[in-house]
Short mmCIF file of C-alpha atoms and ligand atoms in Angstrom, two decimals:
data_model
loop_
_atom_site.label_atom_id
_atom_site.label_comp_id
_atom_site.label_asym_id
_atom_site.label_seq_id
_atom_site.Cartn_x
_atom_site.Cartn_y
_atom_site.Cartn_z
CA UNK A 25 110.89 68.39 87.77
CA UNK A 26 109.60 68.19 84.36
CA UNK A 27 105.61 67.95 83.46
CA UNK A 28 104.54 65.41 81.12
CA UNK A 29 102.06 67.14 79.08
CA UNK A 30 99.49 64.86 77.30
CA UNK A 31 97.61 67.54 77.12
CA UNK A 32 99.76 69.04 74.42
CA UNK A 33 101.05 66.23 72.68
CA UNK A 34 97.82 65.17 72.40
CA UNK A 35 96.38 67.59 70.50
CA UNK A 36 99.19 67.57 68.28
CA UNK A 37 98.57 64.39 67.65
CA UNK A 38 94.64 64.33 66.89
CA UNK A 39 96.10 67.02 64.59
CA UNK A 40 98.02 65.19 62.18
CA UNK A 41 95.25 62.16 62.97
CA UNK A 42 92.92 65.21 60.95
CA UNK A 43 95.02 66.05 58.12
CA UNK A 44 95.61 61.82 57.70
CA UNK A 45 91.79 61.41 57.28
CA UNK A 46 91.70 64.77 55.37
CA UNK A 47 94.30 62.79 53.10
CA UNK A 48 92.22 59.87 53.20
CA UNK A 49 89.11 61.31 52.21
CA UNK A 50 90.64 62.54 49.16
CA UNK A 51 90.48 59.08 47.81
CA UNK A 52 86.81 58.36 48.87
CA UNK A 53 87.81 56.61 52.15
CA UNK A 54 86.19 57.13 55.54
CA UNK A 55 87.17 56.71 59.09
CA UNK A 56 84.26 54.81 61.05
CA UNK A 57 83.92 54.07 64.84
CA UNK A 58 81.31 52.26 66.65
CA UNK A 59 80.79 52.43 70.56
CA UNK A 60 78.95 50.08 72.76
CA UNK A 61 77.10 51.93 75.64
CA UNK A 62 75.02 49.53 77.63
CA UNK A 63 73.52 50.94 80.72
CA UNK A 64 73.38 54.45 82.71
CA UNK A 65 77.04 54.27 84.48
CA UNK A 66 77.34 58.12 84.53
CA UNK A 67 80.92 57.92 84.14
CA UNK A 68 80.67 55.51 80.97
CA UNK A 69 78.56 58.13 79.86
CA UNK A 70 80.99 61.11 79.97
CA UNK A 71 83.63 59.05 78.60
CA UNK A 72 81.75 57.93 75.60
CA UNK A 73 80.72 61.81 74.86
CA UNK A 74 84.45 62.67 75.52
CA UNK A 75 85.38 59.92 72.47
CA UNK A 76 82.15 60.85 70.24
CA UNK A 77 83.57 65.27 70.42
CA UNK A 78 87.11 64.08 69.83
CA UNK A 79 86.20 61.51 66.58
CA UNK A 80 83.94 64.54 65.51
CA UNK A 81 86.66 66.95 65.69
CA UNK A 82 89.44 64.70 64.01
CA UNK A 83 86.60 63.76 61.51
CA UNK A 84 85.92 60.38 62.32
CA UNK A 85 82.48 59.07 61.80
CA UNK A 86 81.08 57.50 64.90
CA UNK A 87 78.02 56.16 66.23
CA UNK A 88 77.11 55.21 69.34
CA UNK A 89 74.78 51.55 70.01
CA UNK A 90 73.28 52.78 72.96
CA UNK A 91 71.34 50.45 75.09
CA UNK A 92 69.65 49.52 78.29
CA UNK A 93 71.12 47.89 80.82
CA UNK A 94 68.94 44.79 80.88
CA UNK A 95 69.79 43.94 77.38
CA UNK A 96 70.52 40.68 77.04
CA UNK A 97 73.99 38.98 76.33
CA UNK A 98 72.98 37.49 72.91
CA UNK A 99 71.57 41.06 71.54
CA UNK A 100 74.84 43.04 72.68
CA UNK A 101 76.74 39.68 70.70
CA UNK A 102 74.75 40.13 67.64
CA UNK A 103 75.00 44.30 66.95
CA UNK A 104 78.91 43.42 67.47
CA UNK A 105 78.60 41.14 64.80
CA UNK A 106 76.66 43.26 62.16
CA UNK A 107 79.52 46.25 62.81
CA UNK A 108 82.06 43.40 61.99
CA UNK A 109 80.24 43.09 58.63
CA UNK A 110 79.49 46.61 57.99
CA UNK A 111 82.17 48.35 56.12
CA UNK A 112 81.45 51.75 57.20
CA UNK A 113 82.42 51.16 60.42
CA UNK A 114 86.42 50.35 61.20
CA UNK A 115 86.46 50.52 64.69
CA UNK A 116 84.68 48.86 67.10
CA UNK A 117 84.88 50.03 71.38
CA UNK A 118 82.97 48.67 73.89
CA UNK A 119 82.69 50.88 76.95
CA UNK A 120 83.30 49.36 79.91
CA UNK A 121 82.28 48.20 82.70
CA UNK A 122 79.17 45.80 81.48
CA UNK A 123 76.26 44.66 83.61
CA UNK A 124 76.94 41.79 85.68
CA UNK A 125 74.67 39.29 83.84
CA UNK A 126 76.80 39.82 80.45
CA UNK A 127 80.06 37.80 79.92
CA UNK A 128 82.51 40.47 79.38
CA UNK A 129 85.03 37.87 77.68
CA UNK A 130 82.55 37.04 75.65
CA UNK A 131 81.82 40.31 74.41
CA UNK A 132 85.07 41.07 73.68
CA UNK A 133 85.96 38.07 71.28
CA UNK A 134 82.68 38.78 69.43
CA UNK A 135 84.38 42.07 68.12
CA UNK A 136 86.66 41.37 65.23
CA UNK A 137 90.37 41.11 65.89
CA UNK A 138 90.84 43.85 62.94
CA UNK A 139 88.61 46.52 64.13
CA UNK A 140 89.26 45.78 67.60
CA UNK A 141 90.64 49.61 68.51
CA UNK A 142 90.90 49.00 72.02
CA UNK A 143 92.92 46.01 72.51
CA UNK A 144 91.06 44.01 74.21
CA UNK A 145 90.26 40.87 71.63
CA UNK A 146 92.37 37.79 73.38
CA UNK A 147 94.19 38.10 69.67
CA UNK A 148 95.76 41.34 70.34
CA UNK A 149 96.54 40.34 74.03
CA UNK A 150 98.65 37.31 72.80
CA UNK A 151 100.04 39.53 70.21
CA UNK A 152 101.19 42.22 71.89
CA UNK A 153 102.61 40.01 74.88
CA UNK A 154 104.53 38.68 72.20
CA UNK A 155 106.05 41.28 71.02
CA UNK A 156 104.19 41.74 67.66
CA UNK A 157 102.24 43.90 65.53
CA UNK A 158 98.65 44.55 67.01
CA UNK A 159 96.28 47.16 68.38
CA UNK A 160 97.94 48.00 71.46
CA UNK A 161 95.01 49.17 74.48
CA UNK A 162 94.73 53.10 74.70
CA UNK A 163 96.17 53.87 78.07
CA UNK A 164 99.32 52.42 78.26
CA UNK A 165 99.80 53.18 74.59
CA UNK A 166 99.59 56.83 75.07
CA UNK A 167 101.86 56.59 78.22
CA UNK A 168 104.50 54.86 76.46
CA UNK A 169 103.98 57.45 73.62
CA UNK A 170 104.55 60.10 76.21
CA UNK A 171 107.73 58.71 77.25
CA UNK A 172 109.26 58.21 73.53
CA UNK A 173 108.16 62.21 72.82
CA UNK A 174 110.09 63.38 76.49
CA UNK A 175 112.81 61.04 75.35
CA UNK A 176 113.05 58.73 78.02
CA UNK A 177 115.03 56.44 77.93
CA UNK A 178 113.75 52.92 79.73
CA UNK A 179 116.61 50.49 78.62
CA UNK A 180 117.67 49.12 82.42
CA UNK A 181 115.10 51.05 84.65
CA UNK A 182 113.36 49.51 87.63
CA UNK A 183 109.67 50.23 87.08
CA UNK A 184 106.95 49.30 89.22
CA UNK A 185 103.47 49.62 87.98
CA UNK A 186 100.91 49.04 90.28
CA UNK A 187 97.36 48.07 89.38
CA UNK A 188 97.70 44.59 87.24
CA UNK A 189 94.27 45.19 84.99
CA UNK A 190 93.74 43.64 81.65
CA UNK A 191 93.04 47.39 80.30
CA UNK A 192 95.79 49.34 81.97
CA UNK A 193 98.30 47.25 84.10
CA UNK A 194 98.93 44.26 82.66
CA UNK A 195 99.57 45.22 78.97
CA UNK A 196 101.80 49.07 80.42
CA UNK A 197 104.28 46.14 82.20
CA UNK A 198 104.38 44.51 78.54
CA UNK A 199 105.33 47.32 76.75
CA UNK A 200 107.96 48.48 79.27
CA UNK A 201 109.24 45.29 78.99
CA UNK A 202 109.89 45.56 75.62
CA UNK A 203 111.59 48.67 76.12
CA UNK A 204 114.47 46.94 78.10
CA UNK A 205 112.95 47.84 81.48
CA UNK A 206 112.34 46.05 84.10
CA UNK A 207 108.84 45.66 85.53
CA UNK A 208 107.32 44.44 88.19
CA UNK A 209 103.52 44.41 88.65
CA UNK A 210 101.89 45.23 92.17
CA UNK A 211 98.11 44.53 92.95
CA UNK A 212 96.00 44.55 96.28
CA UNK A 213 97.18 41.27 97.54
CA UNK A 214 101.02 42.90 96.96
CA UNK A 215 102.60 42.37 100.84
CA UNK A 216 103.99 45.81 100.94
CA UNK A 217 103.59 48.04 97.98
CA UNK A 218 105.98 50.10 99.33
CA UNK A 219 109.03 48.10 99.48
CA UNK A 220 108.37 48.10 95.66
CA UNK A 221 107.80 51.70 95.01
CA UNK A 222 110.27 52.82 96.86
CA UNK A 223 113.05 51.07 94.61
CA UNK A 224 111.49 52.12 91.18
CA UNK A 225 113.15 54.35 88.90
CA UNK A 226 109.49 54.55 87.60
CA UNK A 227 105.93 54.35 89.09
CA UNK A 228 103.12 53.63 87.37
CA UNK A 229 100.13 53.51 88.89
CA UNK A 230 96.49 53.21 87.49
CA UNK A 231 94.12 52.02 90.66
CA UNK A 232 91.39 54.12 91.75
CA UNK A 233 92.46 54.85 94.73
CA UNK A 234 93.03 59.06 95.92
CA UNK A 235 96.81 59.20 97.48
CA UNK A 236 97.73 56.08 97.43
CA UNK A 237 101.15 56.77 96.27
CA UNK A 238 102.89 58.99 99.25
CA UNK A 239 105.79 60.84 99.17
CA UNK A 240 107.52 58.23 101.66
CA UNK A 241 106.80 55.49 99.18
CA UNK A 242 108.67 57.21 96.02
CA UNK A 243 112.24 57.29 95.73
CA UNK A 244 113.96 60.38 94.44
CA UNK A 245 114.23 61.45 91.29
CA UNK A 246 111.81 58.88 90.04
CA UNK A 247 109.25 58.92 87.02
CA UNK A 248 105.83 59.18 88.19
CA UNK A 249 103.08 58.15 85.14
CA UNK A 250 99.54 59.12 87.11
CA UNK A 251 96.46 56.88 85.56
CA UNK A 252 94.13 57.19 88.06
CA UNK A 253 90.76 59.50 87.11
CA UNK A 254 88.93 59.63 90.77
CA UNK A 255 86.87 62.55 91.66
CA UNK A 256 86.49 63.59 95.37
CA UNK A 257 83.00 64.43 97.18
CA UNK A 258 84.42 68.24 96.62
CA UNK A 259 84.07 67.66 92.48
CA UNK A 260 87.75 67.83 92.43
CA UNK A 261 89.41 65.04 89.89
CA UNK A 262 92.45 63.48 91.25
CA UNK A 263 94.87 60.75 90.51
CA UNK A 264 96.72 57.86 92.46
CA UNK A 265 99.48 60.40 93.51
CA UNK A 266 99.92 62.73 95.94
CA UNK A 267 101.04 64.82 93.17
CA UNK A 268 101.43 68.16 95.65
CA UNK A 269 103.93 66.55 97.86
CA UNK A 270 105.13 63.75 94.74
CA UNK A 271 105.94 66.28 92.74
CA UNK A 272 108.84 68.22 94.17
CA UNK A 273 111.01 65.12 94.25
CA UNK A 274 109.85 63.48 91.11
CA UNK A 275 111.99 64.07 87.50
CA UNK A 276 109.07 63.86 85.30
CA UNK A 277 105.49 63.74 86.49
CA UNK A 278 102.25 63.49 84.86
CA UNK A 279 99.21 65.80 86.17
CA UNK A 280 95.45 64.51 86.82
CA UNK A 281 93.75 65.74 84.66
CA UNK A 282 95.62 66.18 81.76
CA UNK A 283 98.02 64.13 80.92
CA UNK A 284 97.05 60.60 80.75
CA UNK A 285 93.26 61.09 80.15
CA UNK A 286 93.85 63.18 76.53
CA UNK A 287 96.28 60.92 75.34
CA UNK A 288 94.16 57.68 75.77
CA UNK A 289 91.52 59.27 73.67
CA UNK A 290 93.98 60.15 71.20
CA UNK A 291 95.16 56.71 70.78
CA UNK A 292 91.78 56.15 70.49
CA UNK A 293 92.05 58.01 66.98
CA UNK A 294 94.89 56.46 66.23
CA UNK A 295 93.77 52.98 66.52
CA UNK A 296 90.55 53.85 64.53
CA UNK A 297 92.95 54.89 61.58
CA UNK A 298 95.19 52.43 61.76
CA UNK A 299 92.33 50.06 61.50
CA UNK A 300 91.20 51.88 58.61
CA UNK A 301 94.11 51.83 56.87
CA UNK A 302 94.77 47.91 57.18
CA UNK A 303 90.88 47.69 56.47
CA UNK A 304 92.04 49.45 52.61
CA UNK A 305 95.15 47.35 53.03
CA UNK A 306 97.30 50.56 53.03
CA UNK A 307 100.41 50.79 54.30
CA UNK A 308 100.60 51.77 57.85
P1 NAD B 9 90.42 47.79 87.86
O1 NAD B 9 89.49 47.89 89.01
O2 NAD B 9 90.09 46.87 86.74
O3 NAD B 9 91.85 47.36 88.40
C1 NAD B 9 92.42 47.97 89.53
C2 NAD B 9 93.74 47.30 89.84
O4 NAD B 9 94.29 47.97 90.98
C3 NAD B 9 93.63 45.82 90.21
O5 NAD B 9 94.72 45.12 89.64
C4 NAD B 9 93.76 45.82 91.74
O6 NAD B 9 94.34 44.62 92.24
C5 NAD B 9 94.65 47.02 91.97
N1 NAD B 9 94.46 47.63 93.29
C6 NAD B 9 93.30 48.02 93.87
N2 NAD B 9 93.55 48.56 95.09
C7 NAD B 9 94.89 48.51 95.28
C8 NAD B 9 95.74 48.89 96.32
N3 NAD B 9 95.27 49.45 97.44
N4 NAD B 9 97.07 48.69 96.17
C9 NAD B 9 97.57 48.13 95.06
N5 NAD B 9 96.81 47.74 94.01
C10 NAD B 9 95.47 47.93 94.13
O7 NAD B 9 90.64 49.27 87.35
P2 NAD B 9 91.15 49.84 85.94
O8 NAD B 9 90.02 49.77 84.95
O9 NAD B 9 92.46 49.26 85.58
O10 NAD B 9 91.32 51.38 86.32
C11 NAD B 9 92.25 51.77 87.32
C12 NAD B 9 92.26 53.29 87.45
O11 NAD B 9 92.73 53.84 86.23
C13 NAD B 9 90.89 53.92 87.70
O12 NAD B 9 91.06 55.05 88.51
C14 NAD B 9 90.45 54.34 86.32
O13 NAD B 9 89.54 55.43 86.36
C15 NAD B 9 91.77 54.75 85.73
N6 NAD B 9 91.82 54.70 84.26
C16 NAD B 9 92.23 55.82 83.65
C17 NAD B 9 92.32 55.84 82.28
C18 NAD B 9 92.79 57.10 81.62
O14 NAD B 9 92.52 57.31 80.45
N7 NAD B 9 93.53 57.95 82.32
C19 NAD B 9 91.96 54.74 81.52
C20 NAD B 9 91.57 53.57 82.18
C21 NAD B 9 91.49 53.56 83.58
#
């Protein structure tokens, strides 16, 4: 059994992100990003500070548009707007989840298709279920990243990721499509889960839900990918997977924490400067 470290590859990855914007800077261009924090979600709030440390390290600007969470839909629409028209600023996030009285589609076509680093602008979605160039969402960017760098190869493979979200799900069965694998997509109305596990030659699973994926469902040998971030009364973060008893019979497993996490924010980076650079029209 072999451990996926997105740990590591992250951080050699925000590393070369550095010496790209050092490079940059050189010829009087900067690296902007610009978060959207609406509300008190304490969880939104660690992930924001999480992004904000990492930009700082790799030398990204960023600033954060905090703001309460009674703010009203036409106010969060309009500060999107001015950060499309502000230069300074080549990435735009907006942290997840909103409050309920904001239209979350909405949002998310305000920001501009260019600067929109996470992924989420219906633009990118058609894009990238087409097969073509766009800003590809963090998470399953950085797992498919992980598999390239261990050299898996997923030409053939029976995958099975479970959790079908816009954000994670949806657009990781895309990409491993794309890749020559085949994937099929479970949910919570899936009759069964593990019937479909159980065949995989890959799970995938990004739910929010402690255990869920047993030893009994997992077939041996199999790739386990780990997305789930969910942190027991005990303070202990976990993922989706049983990873003690997964583990042993798995090829390649990723950890919680440590794997996934890291590299999402580091295709964070890597959106913001790839932004950047077809903001200055360079060559990506
Ligand atoms: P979401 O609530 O938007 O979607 C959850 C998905 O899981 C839905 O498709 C739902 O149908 C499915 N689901 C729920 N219970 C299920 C069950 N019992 N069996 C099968 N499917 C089930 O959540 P999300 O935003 O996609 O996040 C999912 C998980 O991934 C969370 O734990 C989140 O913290 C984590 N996450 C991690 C990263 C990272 O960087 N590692 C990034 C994003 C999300």
């Amino acid at each position: 059994m072999t451990i996926l470290d997105g740990k590591a590859l992250a951080n050699d990855i925000e590393k070369d992100i550095k010496k790209e914007i050092h490079e940059l800077a050189t010829e009087n261009i900067s690296v902007g990003l610009a978060v959207v924090l609406i509300g008190d979600d304490p969880a939104s709030h660690v992930y924001v500070a999480k992004k904000e440390k990492s930009c700082e390290q790799s030398g990204i600007y960023s600033v954060v548009h905090k703001m309460p969470k009674d703010i009203s839909e036409a106010k969060v629409i309009k500060t999107i707007e001015m950060m499309n028209d502000n230069p300074n600023i080549n990435g735009i996030l907006v942290q997840l989840p909103l409050p309920t009285h904001i239209n979350k589609d909405k949002v998310l076509e305000a920001v501009s298709p260019i600067k929109d680093v996470d992924g989420f602008h219906p633009y990118n979605v058609g894009k990238l279920n087409s097969g073509l160039e766009c800003f590809v969402p963090c998470t399953p960017l950085g797992v498919m990243k992980l598999l390239a760098h261990y050299d898996i190869n997923l030409r053939g493979l029976d995958v099975c990721v479970v959790g079908a979200s816009n954000i994670v799900g949806k657009p990781l069965a895309s990409l491993l499509l794309q890749e020559g694998a085949t994937p099929t997509l479970c949910h919570i109305d899936t009759k069964d889960l593990a019937s479909h596990t159980k065949k995989a030659d890959l799970i995938a699973v990004g739910v929010g839900y402690p255990g869920l994926i047993s030893k009994d469902m997992v077939k041996e040998g199999a790739i386990i990918i780990d997305i789930g971030i969910n942190r027991l009364e005990s303070g202990k973060l976990v993922g989706d997977v049983d990873y003690e008893k997964v583990a042993p019979i798995s090829s390649y497993i990723t950890p919680v924490p440590g794997s996934v996490g890291p590299m999402t924010i580091a295709m964070l980076l890597l959106n913001t400067l790839k932004a950047t650079k077809l903001q200055n029209t360079k060559q990506l």
